[in-house]
């Protein structure tokens, strides 16, 4: 009976290890396959109408189209067209909010930006003693000349945590977390 429990425990652990390895890989392949079909669907009808039926040709055309748009928008003429389009969009009541929110998200992950959004990690203290949360610094705001607050976007636990500003962490408070609490006297 004990041998059966040991084998069952071992087999369960190995099965779960396999699931932990294969589920993210399977999800990644599924999402990638779905994305290729989705993007391929934009230009594939044009090629099918022309009698060309090659899988992935619509996907490659879409990727090339996105690249060309990026090159064009990096030029002076493209920037002028973009600013005129943004001016028109900002005049539309509901669409302006959707566009500005999606633009902020795109700019946060853009490789061309000069800000430090999502590039630094901060530790936030929770109301309960000993609880901390990790978040990304998205921006800083100066209020009334001297006080500075950090606006955080999303909570995450990064694999590597580096201390950006030693003054931002209460070292004495962290050292006291490891000491046992004594009740009474």
Tab-separated table of C-alpha atoms in Angstrom:
chain	number	residue	atom	x	y	z
A	1	UNK	CA	0.000	0.000	0.000
A	2	UNK	CA	2.809	2.451	0.849
A	3	UNK	CA	4.590	1.561	-2.402
A	4	UNK	CA	1.386	2.351	-4.325
A	5	UNK	CA	1.127	5.789	-2.649
A	6	UNK	CA	4.758	6.593	-3.471
A	7	UNK	CA	4.320	5.593	-7.121
A	8	UNK	CA	1.027	7.495	-7.352
A	9	UNK	CA	2.592	10.624	-5.812
A	10	UNK	CA	5.585	10.366	-8.138
A	11	UNK	CA	3.374	9.875	-11.212
A	12	UNK	CA	1.118	12.787	-10.210
A	13	UNK	CA	4.102	15.096	-9.781
A	14	UNK	CA	5.574	14.080	-13.139
A	15	UNK	CA	2.188	14.508	-14.859
A	16	UNK	CA	1.749	17.981	-13.357
A	17	UNK	CA	5.310	18.885	-14.373
A	18	UNK	CA	4.453	17.861	-17.923
A	19	UNK	CA	1.301	19.995	-17.801
A	20	UNK	CA	3.236	22.990	-16.471
A	21	UNK	CA	5.678	22.637	-19.379
A	22	UNK	CA	3.222	21.810	-22.190
A	23	UNK	CA	0.257	24.093	-21.400
A	24	UNK	CA	2.142	27.401	-21.972
A	25	UNK	CA	3.767	25.971	-25.117
A	26	UNK	CA	0.382	24.795	-26.421
A	27	UNK	CA	-1.280	28.120	-25.650
A	28	UNK	CA	1.575	29.986	-27.350
A	29	UNK	CA	1.310	27.865	-30.496
A	30	UNK	CA	-2.492	28.170	-30.553
A	31	UNK	CA	-2.442	31.966	-30.170
A	32	UNK	CA	0.326	32.254	-32.781
A	33	UNK	CA	-1.622	30.034	-35.224
A	34	UNK	CA	-4.795	32.059	-34.587
A	35	UNK	CA	-2.900	35.342	-35.099
A	36	UNK	CA	-1.407	34.139	-38.393
A	37	UNK	CA	-4.862	33.107	-39.648
A	38	UNK	CA	-6.373	36.384	-38.435
A	39	UNK	CA	-3.771	38.591	-40.104
A	40	UNK	CA	-3.670	36.342	-43.171
A	41	UNK	CA	-7.401	36.951	-43.578
A	42	UNK	CA	-6.932	40.634	-44.400
A	43	UNK	CA	-5.192	40.176	-47.757
A	44	UNK	CA	-6.020	36.528	-48.571
A	45	UNK	CA	-9.395	37.393	-50.192
A	46	UNK	CA	-7.564	39.644	-52.658
A	47	UNK	CA	-5.169	36.832	-53.591
A	48	UNK	CA	-8.013	34.295	-53.816
A	49	UNK	CA	-9.849	36.616	-56.197
A	50	UNK	CA	-6.698	36.703	-58.356
A	51	UNK	CA	-6.499	32.891	-58.270
A	52	UNK	CA	-3.458	32.744	-55.995
A	53	UNK	CA	-3.965	30.382	-53.052
A	54	UNK	CA	-0.757	30.231	-51.002
A	55	UNK	CA	-1.102	29.935	-47.228
A	56	UNK	CA	0.720	32.717	-45.406
A	57	UNK	CA	0.949	35.064	-48.387
A	58	UNK	CA	-1.738	37.310	-46.872
A	59	UNK	CA	0.154	37.229	-43.551
A	60	UNK	CA	3.424	38.250	-45.208
A	61	UNK	CA	1.613	40.997	-47.127
A	62	UNK	CA	0.080	42.269	-43.878
A	63	UNK	CA	3.444	42.313	-42.093
A	64	UNK	CA	5.019	44.125	-45.067
A	65	UNK	CA	2.126	46.617	-45.096
A	66	UNK	CA	2.590	47.340	-41.371
A	67	UNK	CA	6.334	47.840	-41.932
A	68	UNK	CA	5.731	50.242	-44.827
A	69	UNK	CA	3.240	52.227	-42.716
A	70	UNK	CA	5.887	52.458	-39.983
A	71	UNK	CA	8.491	53.727	-42.430
A	72	UNK	CA	6.045	56.249	-43.924
A	73	UNK	CA	4.883	57.555	-40.538
A	74	UNK	CA	8.513	58.075	-39.492
A	75	UNK	CA	8.943	60.601	-42.312
A	76	UNK	CA	7.951	64.260	-42.215
A	77	UNK	CA	5.023	63.723	-44.591
A	78	UNK	CA	3.730	60.762	-42.595
A	79	UNK	CA	3.973	62.705	-39.340
A	80	UNK	CA	2.001	65.547	-40.915
A	81	UNK	CA	-0.718	63.164	-42.131
A	82	UNK	CA	-0.813	61.515	-38.695
A	83	UNK	CA	-1.135	64.806	-36.826
A	84	UNK	CA	-3.943	65.918	-39.144
A	85	UNK	CA	-5.708	62.576	-38.607
A	86	UNK	CA	-5.277	62.851	-34.833
A	87	UNK	CA	-6.706	66.368	-34.929
A	88	UNK	CA	-9.811	65.017	-36.689
A	89	UNK	CA	-10.143	62.116	-34.259
A	90	UNK	CA	-9.848	64.425	-31.232
A	91	UNK	CA	-12.894	66.323	-32.500
A	92	UNK	CA	-15.082	63.185	-32.313
A	93	UNK	CA	-16.804	62.808	-28.908
A	94	UNK	CA	-16.536	59.095	-28.029
A	95	UNK	CA	-13.859	58.017	-30.469
A	96	UNK	CA	-11.344	60.538	-29.080
A	97	UNK	CA	-11.360	58.774	-25.672
A	98	UNK	CA	-10.878	55.345	-27.209
A	99	UNK	CA	-8.088	56.599	-29.480
A	100	UNK	CA	-6.232	58.450	-26.712
A	101	UNK	CA	-6.374	55.426	-24.383
A	102	UNK	CA	-5.124	53.033	-27.059
A	103	UNK	CA	-2.426	55.519	-28.076
A	104	UNK	CA	-1.172	55.760	-24.481
A	105	UNK	CA	-0.928	51.970	-24.290
A	106	UNK	CA	0.916	51.830	-27.615
A	107	UNK	CA	3.332	54.573	-26.590
A	108	UNK	CA	4.087	52.787	-23.318
A	109	UNK	CA	5.523	49.811	-25.198
A	110	UNK	CA	6.897	51.726	-28.185
A	111	UNK	CA	10.642	51.282	-28.787
A	112	UNK	CA	10.941	54.920	-29.971
A	113	UNK	CA	9.754	56.532	-26.750
A	114	UNK	CA	12.042	58.484	-24.464
A	115	UNK	CA	10.076	57.905	-21.259
A	116	UNK	CA	10.852	55.271	-18.671
A	117	UNK	CA	7.298	53.869	-18.527
A	118	UNK	CA	7.216	50.168	-17.616
A	119	UNK	CA	11.007	50.083	-17.420
A	120	UNK	CA	11.372	50.466	-13.639
A	121	UNK	CA	9.884	48.350	-10.870
A	122	UNK	CA	8.591	49.740	-7.593
A	123	UNK	CA	7.595	48.147	-4.286
A	124	UNK	CA	4.360	49.368	-2.726
A	125	UNK	CA	3.476	48.911	0.921
A	126	UNK	CA	0.010	47.530	1.638
A	127	UNK	CA	-2.058	48.513	4.682
A	128	UNK	CA	-1.284	45.222	6.441
A	129	UNK	CA	2.139	44.922	8.025
A	130	UNK	CA	4.529	42.820	5.999
A	131	UNK	CA	2.569	42.936	2.744
A	132	UNK	CA	4.165	44.473	-0.314
A	133	UNK	CA	3.199	44.556	-3.982
A	134	UNK	CA	5.302	45.017	-7.084
A	135	UNK	CA	4.313	47.372	-9.885
A	136	UNK	CA	5.756	49.171	-12.864
A	137	UNK	CA	6.408	52.906	-12.746
A	138	UNK	CA	4.480	54.419	-15.617
A	139	UNK	CA	5.029	58.125	-14.940
A	140	UNK	CA	5.764	60.703	-12.277
A	141	UNK	CA	3.861	63.884	-11.507
A	142	UNK	CA	5.067	66.936	-9.598
A	143	UNK	CA	2.373	68.470	-7.373
A	144	UNK	CA	2.750	71.960	-5.895
A	145	UNK	CA	6.424	72.255	-6.693
A	146	UNK	CA	8.010	69.652	-4.421
A	147	UNK	CA	5.873	66.596	-3.674
A	148	UNK	CA	6.149	63.793	-6.155
A	149	UNK	CA	3.798	60.842	-6.585
A	150	UNK	CA	4.264	57.753	-8.676
A	151	UNK	CA	1.418	56.533	-10.836
A	152	UNK	CA	1.572	52.763	-11.147
A	153	UNK	CA	0.139	50.687	-13.938
A	154	UNK	CA	-0.701	47.081	-13.156
A	155	UNK	CA	0.692	44.763	-10.576
A	156	UNK	CA	3.239	42.138	-11.490
A	157	UNK	CA	6.017	40.144	-9.942
A	158	UNK	CA	9.062	40.359	-12.224
A	159	UNK	CA	11.619	37.563	-12.438
A	160	UNK	CA	14.478	39.995	-11.763
A	161	UNK	CA	14.075	42.879	-9.338
A	162	UNK	CA	16.693	45.612	-9.246
A	163	UNK	CA	16.666	48.505	-6.820
A	164	UNK	CA	16.449	51.745	-8.787
A	165	UNK	CA	16.343	54.162	-5.884
A	166	UNK	CA	17.526	52.964	-2.475
A	167	UNK	CA	15.688	55.833	-0.757
A	168	UNK	CA	12.341	54.524	-2.044
A	169	UNK	CA	12.585	51.375	0.116
A	170	UNK	CA	12.393	51.504	3.910
A	171	UNK	CA	15.376	49.247	4.703
A	172	UNK	CA	14.677	49.246	8.459
A	173	UNK	CA	11.088	48.183	7.823
A	174	UNK	CA	12.216	45.286	5.645
A	175	UNK	CA	14.791	44.094	8.198
A	176	UNK	CA	12.147	43.980	10.943
A	177	UNK	CA	9.990	41.626	8.864
A	178	UNK	CA	12.388	38.729	9.489
A	179	UNK	CA	12.561	39.215	13.274
A	180	UNK	CA	10.119	37.151	15.356
A	181	UNK	CA	7.484	39.163	17.172
A	182	UNK	CA	7.423	38.674	20.959
A	183	UNK	CA	4.115	39.155	22.765
A	184	UNK	CA	4.089	40.380	26.329
A	185	UNK	CA	7.422	41.477	27.565
